[in-house]
Coordinates of C-alpha atoms in Angstrom, one line a residue:
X18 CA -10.6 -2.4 -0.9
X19 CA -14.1 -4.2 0.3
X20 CA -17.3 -5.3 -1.8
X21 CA -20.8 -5.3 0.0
X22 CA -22.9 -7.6 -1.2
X23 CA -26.6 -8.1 -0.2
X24 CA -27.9 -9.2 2.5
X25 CA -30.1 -12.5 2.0
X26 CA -33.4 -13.0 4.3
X27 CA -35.9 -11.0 5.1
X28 CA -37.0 -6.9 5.2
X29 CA -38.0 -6.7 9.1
X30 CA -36.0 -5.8 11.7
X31 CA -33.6 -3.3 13.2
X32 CA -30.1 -3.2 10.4
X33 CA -26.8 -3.5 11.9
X34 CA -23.8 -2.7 9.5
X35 CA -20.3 -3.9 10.9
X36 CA -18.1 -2.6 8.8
X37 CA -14.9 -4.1 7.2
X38 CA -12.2 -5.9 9.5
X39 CA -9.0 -7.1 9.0
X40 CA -10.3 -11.0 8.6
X41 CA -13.2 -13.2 11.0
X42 CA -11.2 -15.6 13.7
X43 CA -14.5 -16.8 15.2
X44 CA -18.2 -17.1 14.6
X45 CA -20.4 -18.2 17.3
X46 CA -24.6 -18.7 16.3
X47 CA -27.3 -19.6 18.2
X48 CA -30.1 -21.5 17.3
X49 CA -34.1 -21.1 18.3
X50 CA -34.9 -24.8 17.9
X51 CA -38.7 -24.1 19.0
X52 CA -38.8 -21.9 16.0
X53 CA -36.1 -23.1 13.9
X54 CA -34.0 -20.5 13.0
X55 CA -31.0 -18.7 13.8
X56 CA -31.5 -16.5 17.2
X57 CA -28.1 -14.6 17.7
X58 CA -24.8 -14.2 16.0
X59 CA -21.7 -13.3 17.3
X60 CA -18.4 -12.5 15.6
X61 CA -15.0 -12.6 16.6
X62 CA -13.1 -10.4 14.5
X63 CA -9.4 -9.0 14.0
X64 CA -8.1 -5.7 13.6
X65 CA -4.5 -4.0 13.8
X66 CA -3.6 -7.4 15.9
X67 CA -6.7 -6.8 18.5
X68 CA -10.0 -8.7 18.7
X69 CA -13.2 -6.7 18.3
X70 CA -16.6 -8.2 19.0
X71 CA -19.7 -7.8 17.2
X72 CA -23.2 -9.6 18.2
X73 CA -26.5 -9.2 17.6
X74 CA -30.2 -11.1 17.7
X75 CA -31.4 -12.4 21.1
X76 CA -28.9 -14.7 23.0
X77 CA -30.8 -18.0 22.9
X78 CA -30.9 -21.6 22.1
X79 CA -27.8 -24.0 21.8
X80 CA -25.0 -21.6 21.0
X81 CA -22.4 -23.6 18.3
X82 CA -19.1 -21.9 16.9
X83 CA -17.2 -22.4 14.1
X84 CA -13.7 -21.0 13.9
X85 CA -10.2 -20.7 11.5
X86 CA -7.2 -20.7 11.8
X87 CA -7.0 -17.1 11.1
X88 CA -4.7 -15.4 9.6
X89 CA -3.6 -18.4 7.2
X90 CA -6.9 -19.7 6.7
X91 CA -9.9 -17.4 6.2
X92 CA -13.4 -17.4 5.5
X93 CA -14.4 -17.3 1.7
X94 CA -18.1 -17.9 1.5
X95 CA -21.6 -17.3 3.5
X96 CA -24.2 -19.3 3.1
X97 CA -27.5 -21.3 4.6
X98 CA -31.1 -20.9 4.3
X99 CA -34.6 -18.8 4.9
X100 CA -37.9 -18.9 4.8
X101 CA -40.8 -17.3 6.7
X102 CA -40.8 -18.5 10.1
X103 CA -44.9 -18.0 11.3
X104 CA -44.4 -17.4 15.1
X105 CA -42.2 -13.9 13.8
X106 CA -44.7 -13.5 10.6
X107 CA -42.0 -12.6 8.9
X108 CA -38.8 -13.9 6.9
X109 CA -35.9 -14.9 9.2
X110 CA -32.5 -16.8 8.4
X111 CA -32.8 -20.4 9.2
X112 CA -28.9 -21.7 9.0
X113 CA -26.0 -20.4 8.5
X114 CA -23.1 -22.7 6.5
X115 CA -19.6 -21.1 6.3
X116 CA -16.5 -22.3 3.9
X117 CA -12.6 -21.6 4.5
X118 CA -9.7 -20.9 2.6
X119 CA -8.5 -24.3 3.4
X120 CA -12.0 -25.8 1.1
X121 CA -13.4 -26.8 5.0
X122 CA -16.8 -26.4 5.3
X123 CA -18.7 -25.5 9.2
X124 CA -21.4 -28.1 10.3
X125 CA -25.1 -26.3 9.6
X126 CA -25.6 -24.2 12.4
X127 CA -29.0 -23.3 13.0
X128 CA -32.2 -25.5 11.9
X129 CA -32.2 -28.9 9.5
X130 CA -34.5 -31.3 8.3
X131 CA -35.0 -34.8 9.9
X132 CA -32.2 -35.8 7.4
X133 CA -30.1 -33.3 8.8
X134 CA -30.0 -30.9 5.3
X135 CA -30.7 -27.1 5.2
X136 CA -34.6 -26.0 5.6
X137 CA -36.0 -23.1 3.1
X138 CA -34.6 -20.7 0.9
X139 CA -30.7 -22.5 0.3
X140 CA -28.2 -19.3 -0.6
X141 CA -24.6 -18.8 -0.7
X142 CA -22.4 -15.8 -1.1
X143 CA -19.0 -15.3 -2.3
X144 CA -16.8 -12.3 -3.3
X145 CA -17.0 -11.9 -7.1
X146 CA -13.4 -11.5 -7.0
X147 CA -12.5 -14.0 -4.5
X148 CA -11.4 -12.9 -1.2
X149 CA -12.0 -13.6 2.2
X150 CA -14.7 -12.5 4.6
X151 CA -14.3 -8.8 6.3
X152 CA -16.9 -8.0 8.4
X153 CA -21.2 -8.6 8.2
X154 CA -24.5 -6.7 7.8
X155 CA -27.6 -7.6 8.0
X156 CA -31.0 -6.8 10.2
X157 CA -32.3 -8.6 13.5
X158 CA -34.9 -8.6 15.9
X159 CA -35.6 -11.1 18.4
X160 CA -34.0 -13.4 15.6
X161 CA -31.3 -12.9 12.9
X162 CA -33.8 -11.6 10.1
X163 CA -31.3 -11.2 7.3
X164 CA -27.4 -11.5 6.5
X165 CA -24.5 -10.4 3.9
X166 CA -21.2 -10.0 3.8
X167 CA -18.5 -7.8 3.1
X168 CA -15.2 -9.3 0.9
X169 CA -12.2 -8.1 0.0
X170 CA -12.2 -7.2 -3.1
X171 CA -9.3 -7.7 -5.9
X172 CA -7.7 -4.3 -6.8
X173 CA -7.8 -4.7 -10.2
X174 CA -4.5 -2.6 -10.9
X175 CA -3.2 -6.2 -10.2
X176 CA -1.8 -8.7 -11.7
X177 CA -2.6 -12.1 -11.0
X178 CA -1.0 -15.4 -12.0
X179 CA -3.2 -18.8 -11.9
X180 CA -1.9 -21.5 -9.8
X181 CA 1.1 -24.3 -11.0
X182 CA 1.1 -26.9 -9.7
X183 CA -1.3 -30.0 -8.8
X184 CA -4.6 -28.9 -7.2
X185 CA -4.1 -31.4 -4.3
X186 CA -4.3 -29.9 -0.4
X187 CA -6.6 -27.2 0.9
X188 CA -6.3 -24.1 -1.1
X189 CA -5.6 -20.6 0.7
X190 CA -5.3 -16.8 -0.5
X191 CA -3.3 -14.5 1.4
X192 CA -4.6 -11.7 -0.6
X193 CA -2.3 -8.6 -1.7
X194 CA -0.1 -6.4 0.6
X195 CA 2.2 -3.9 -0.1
X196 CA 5.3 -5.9 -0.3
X197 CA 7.5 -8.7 0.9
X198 CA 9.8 -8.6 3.4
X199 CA 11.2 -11.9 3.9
X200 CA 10.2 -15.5 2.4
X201 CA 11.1 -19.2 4.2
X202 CA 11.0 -22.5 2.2
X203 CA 10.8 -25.7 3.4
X204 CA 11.5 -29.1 2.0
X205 CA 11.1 -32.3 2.0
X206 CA 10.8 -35.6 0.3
X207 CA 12.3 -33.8 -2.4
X208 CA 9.3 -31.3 -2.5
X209 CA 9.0 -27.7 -1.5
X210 CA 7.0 -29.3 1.9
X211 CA 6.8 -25.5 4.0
X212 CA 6.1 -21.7 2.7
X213 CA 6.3 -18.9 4.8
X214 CA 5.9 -15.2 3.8
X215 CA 6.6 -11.9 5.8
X216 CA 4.0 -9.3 4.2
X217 CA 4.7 -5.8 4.5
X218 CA 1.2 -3.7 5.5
X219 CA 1.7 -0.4 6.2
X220 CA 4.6 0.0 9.0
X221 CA 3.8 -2.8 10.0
X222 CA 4.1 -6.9 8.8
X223 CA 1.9 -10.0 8.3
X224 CA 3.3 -13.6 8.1
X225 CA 1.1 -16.4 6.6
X226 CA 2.5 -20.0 6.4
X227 CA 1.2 -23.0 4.5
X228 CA 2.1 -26.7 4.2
X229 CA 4.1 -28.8 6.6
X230 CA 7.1 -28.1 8.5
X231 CA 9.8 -30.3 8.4
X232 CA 13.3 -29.5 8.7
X233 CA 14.7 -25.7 9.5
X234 CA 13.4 -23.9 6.8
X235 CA 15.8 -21.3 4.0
X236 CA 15.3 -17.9 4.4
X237 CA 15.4 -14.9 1.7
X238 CA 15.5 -11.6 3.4
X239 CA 14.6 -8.5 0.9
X240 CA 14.9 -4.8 1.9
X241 CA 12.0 -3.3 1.8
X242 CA 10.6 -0.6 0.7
X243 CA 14.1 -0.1 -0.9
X244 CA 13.9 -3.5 -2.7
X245 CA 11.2 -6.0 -4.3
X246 CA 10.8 -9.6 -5.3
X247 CA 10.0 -9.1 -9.0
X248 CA 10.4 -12.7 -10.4
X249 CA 9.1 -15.8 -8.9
X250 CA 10.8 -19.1 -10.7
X251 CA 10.2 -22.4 -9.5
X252 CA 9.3 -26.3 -11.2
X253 CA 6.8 -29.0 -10.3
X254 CA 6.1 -32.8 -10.2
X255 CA 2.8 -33.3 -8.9
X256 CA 4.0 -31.2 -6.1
X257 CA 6.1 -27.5 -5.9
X258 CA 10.1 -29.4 -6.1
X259 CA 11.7 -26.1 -6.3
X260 CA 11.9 -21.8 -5.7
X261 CA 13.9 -19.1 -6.7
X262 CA 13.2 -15.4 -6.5
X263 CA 15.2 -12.4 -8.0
X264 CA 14.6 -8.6 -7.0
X265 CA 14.6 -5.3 -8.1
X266 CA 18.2 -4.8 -7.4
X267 CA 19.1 -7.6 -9.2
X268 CA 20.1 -10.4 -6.3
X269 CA 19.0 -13.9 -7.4
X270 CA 17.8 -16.0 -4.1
X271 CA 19.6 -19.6 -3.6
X272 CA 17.3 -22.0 -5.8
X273 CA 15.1 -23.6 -3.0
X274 CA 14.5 -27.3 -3.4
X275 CA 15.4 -29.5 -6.2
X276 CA 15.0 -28.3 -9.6
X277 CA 12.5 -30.8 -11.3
X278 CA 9.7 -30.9 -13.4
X279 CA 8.1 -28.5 -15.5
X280 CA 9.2 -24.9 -15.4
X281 CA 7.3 -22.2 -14.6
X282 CA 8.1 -18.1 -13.8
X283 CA 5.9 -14.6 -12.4
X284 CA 7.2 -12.2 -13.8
X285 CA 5.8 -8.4 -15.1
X286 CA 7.7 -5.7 -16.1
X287 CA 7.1 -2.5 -13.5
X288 CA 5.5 -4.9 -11.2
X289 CA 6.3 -6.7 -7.8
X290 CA 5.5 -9.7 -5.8
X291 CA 2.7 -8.4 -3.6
X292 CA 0.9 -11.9 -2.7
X293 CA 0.7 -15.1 -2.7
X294 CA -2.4 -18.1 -2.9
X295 CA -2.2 -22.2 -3.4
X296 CA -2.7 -25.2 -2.0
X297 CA -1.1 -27.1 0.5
X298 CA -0.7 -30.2 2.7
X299 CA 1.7 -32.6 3.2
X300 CA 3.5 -30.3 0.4
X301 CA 2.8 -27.1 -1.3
X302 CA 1.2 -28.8 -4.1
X303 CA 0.3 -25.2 -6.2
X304 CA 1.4 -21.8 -6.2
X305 CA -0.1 -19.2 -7.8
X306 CA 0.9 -14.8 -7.1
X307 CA -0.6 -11.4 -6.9
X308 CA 2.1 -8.7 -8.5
X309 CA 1.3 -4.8 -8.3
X310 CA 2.9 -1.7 -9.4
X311 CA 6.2 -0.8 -8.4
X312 CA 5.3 2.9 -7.3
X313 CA 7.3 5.5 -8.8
X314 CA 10.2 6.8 -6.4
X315 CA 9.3 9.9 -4.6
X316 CA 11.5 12.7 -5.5
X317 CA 14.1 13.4 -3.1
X318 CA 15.8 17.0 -2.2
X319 CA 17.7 18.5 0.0
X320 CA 16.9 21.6 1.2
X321 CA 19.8 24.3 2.0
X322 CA 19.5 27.6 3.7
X323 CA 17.9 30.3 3.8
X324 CA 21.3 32.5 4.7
X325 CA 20.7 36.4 4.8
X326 CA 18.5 38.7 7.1
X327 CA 15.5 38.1 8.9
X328 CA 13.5 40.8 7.7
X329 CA 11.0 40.9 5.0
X330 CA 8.1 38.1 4.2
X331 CA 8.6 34.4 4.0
X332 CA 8.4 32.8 0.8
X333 CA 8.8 28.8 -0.4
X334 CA 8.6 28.1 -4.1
X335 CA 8.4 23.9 -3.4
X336 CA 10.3 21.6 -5.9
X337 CA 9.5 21.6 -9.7
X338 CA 11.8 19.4 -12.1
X339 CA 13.9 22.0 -13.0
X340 CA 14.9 25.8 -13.5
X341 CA 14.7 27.5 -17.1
X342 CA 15.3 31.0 -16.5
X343 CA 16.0 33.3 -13.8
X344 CA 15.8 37.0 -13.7
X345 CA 17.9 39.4 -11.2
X346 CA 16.8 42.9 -10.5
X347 CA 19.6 44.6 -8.2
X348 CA 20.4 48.2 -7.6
X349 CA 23.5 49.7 -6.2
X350 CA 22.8 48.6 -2.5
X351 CA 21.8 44.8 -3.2
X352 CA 19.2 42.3 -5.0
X353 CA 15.8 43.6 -5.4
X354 CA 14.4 41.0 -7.5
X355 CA 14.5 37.5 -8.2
X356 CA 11.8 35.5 -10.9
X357 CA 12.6 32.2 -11.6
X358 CA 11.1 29.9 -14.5
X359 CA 10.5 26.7 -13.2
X360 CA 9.1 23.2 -15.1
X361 CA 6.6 21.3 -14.2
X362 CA 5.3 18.0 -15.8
X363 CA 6.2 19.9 -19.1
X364 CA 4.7 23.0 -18.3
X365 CA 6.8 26.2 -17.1
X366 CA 5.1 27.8 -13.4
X367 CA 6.9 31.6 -13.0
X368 CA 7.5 32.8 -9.2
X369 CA 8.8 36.2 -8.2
X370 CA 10.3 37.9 -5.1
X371 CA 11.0 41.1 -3.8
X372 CA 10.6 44.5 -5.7
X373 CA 11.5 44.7 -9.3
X374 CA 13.7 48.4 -9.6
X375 CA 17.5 48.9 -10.2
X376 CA 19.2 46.6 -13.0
X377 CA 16.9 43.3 -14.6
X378 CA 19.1 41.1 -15.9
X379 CA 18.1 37.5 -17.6
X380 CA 20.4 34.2 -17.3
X381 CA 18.4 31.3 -19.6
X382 CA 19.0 27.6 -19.2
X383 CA 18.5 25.2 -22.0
X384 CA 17.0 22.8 -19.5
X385 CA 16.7 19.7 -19.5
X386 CA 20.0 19.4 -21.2
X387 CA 22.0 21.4 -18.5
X388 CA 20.7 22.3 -14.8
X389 CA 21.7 24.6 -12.3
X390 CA 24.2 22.8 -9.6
X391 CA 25.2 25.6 -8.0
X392 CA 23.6 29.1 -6.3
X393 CA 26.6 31.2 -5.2
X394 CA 26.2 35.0 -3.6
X395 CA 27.1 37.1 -0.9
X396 CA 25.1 38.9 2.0
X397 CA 26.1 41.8 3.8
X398 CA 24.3 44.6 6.6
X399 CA 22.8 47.3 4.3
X400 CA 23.2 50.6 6.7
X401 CA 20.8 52.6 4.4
X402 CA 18.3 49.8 5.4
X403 CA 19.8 48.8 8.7
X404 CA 19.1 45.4 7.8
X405 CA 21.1 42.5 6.4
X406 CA 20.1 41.9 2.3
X407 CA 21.1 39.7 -0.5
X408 CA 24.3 41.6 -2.0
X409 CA 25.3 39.5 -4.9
X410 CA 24.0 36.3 -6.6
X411 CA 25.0 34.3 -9.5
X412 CA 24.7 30.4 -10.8
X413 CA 26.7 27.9 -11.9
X414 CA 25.5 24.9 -14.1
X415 CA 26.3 21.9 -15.1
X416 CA 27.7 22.0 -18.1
X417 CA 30.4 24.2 -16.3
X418 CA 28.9 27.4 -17.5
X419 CA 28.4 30.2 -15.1
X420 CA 26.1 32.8 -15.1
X421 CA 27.2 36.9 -14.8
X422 CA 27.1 38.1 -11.3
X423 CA 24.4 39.7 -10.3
X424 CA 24.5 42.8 -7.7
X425 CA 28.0 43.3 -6.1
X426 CA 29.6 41.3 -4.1
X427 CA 30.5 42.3 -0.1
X428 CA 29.8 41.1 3.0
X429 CA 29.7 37.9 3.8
X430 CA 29.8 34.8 1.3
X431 CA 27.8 31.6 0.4
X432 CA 27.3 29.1 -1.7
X433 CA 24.8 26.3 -1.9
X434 CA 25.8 23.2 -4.1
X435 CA 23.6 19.8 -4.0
X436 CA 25.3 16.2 -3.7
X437 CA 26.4 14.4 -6.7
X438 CA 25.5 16.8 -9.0
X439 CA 22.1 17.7 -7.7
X440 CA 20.0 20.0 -9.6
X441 CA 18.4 23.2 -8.7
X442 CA 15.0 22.6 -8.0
X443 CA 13.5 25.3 -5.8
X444 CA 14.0 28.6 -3.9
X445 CA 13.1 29.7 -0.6
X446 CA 13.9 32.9 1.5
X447 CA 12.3 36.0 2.3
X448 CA 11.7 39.2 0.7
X449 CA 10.0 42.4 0.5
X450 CA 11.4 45.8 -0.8
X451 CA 14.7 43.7 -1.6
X452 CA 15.3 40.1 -1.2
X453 CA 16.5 39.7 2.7
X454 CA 17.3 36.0 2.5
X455 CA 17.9 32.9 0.0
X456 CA 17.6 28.9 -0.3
X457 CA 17.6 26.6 -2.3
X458 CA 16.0 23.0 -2.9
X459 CA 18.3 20.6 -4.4
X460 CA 17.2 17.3 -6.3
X461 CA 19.0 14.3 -6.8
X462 CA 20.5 13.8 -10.3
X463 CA 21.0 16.2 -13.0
X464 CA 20.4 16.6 -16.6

């Protein structure tokens, strides 16, 4: 999730839009000193790992950079000057200053006074909910007219937790991700001295590392996406003295450090560790985290079958929560019929198959407090058809209870049973004038 915020300088001039990046590694400007202003940007930025290069303005002057240690520091702010610049007749940006993550600020690059301080207009732009700088906009002609960033912006369906700690160090975000994968701590002197953190984005990872590495660090390894850090515990003196983490399977990490100082624990029910921010030098001096949802699990079947002929029209009901009622039609050469009463987020969906004639016979579940476990039948070559059909069909649930068969049973037999009691969750098959074939969807745990 981005902001775009508005571009400062003047109205003139061709636009140029950027877009949104992972994070800026480099910034190079170049500066018109006859004119003083800013002639020419160029930006290094990163994307899925690669570089991409955006520049724009006219390529002249003394060409300065200013770069970060990208992807542990990052840049947080925009800012510089702008005024009307007579030899364009029009409003152009005059410098450009840029701040870090790490609280570093770039020399003014572009035009200053004799005293060496900004010229014009002074502005500065930073994300209103923090973040770090994700790509630029602006307009430009034969100078860079106007400028304005793009920040990531704070989801707010997350929870954040302030800094503990002392304030000491350069301060860093390393924004929100979708989960952690593994986590390092260093120590030393007695203080938590080295963090390191193994982001999970997408299918692939992030690491960001602050403070000072000193001896081999302690690793905690989670298993992600089947497990999540959902407790950060740790004390302070001055500095971070100690760690601990627990998940959502209940492991507890080694406590990291020596336990010291004044307590202090993230922690939200529903919610994991998605992020972390601080500040660091010598030591990690303050910690503070980003938790989000813990998504609900996707539902997980199994799907079994179809077993029967191969005539008649393909049909697939999906997966509902659960079966309520099923109705059998089935005359003296096989099953006809089949409707089945299915749930839904509370509210009953009705499919049916086949041709309803010959004997309709109902068999009601009081779901949710029993499902059906089991599908059992038979399916044998019908010679008045000259085609194989669903013979015979009945349920078992479970309670234990079994339904009346339904049709008669010859040919061949099946049943289709889920795992660990598995419920009944969908059909599938195919069907026309009778039903040719049958499957079923089985989902994990039962009523």
């Amino acid at each position: 999730m981005s902001e775009k915020l508005e571009p400062m300088g003047g109205k003139l001039g061709e636009a140029f839009d950027d877009g949104v990046f992972d994070g800026v590694r480099k910034i190079f400007v170049g500066e018109d000193k006859d004119n003083e202003c800013v002639s020419y940007i160029k930006i290094e930025y990163e994307k899925d790992g690669k570089f991409e290069t955006r520049e724009h303005g006219t390529l002249r002057g003394e060409l300065k950079q200013y770069a970060v240690e990208y992807p542990n520091e990052y840049i947080i702010s925009v800012g510089g000057s702008y005024d009307d610049v007579s030899s364009y007749d029009t409003v152009v940006i005059k410098s450009l200053i840029f701040r870090s993550s790490w609280g570093k600020t770039s020399p003014i690059l572009g035009a200053t006074n004799f005293f060496g301080y900004l010229t014009g207009k002074e502005f500065r732009i930073e994300g209103k909910t923090g973040g770090k700088l994700l790509g630029l906009h602006g307009r430009f002609d034969k100078a860079l007219n106007a400028i304005g960033p793009y920040f990531n912006a704070v989801d707010p369906s997350l929870k954040q937790f302030n800094l503990k700690g002392g304030d000491g160090g350069g301060s860093w975000d390393d924004g929100a991700y979708d989960g952690v994968r593994k986590i390092l701590v260093g120590v030393g002197d007695d203080y938590v001295s080295y963090v390191s953190f193994e982001y999970a984005k997408g299918e692939g990872t992030m690491t960001h590392d602050h403070g000072t590495r000193k001896d081999t660090p302690k690793e905690f390894v989670v298993d992600y996406p089947n497990e999540h850090v959902t407790l950060v515990e740790g004390t302070t003196d001055r500095y971070l003295t100690s760690l601990l983490f627990k998940t959502s399977k209940g492991r507890t990490s080694p406590a990291f450090g020596k336990v010291a100082g004044s307590k202090f624990a993230f922690e939200e029910k529903d919610f994991k560790l998605v992020g972390f921010r601080g500040n660091s030098g010598k030591y990690v001096d303050g910690l503070g985290a980003y938790f989000g949802p813990i998504p609900a699990p996707t539902p997980s079947f199994t799907k079994m079958g179809p077993l029967g002929g191969s005539k008649g029209n393909t049909f697939d009901d999906g997966v509902f929560d659960g079966v309520k009622k099923v109705t059998v039609g089935a005359d003296e050469y096989s099953v006809t019929y089949i409707k089945i009463e299915y749930e839904k987020d509370g509210k009953v969906e009705t499919r049916e198959h086949g041709t309803a004639r010959g004997e309709l016979k109902e068999f009601s579940v009081d779901y949710p407090n029993e499902n059906i476990t089991a599908v059992g039948g038979s399916s044998d070559h019908i010679f008045t058809y000259d085609t194989t059909l669903i013979s015979s069909l009945y349920f078992t649930l479970s309670n234990g209870r079994n339904s009346p068969k339904f049709g008669e049973t010859s040919g061949t037999d099946f049943t289709f049973k889920g795992e660990n009691g598995a419920k009944l969750i969908g059909f599938h098959g195919r069907g026309g004038n009778a039903i040719d074939a049958i499957g079923a969807y089985f989902g994990a745990g039962s009523g």
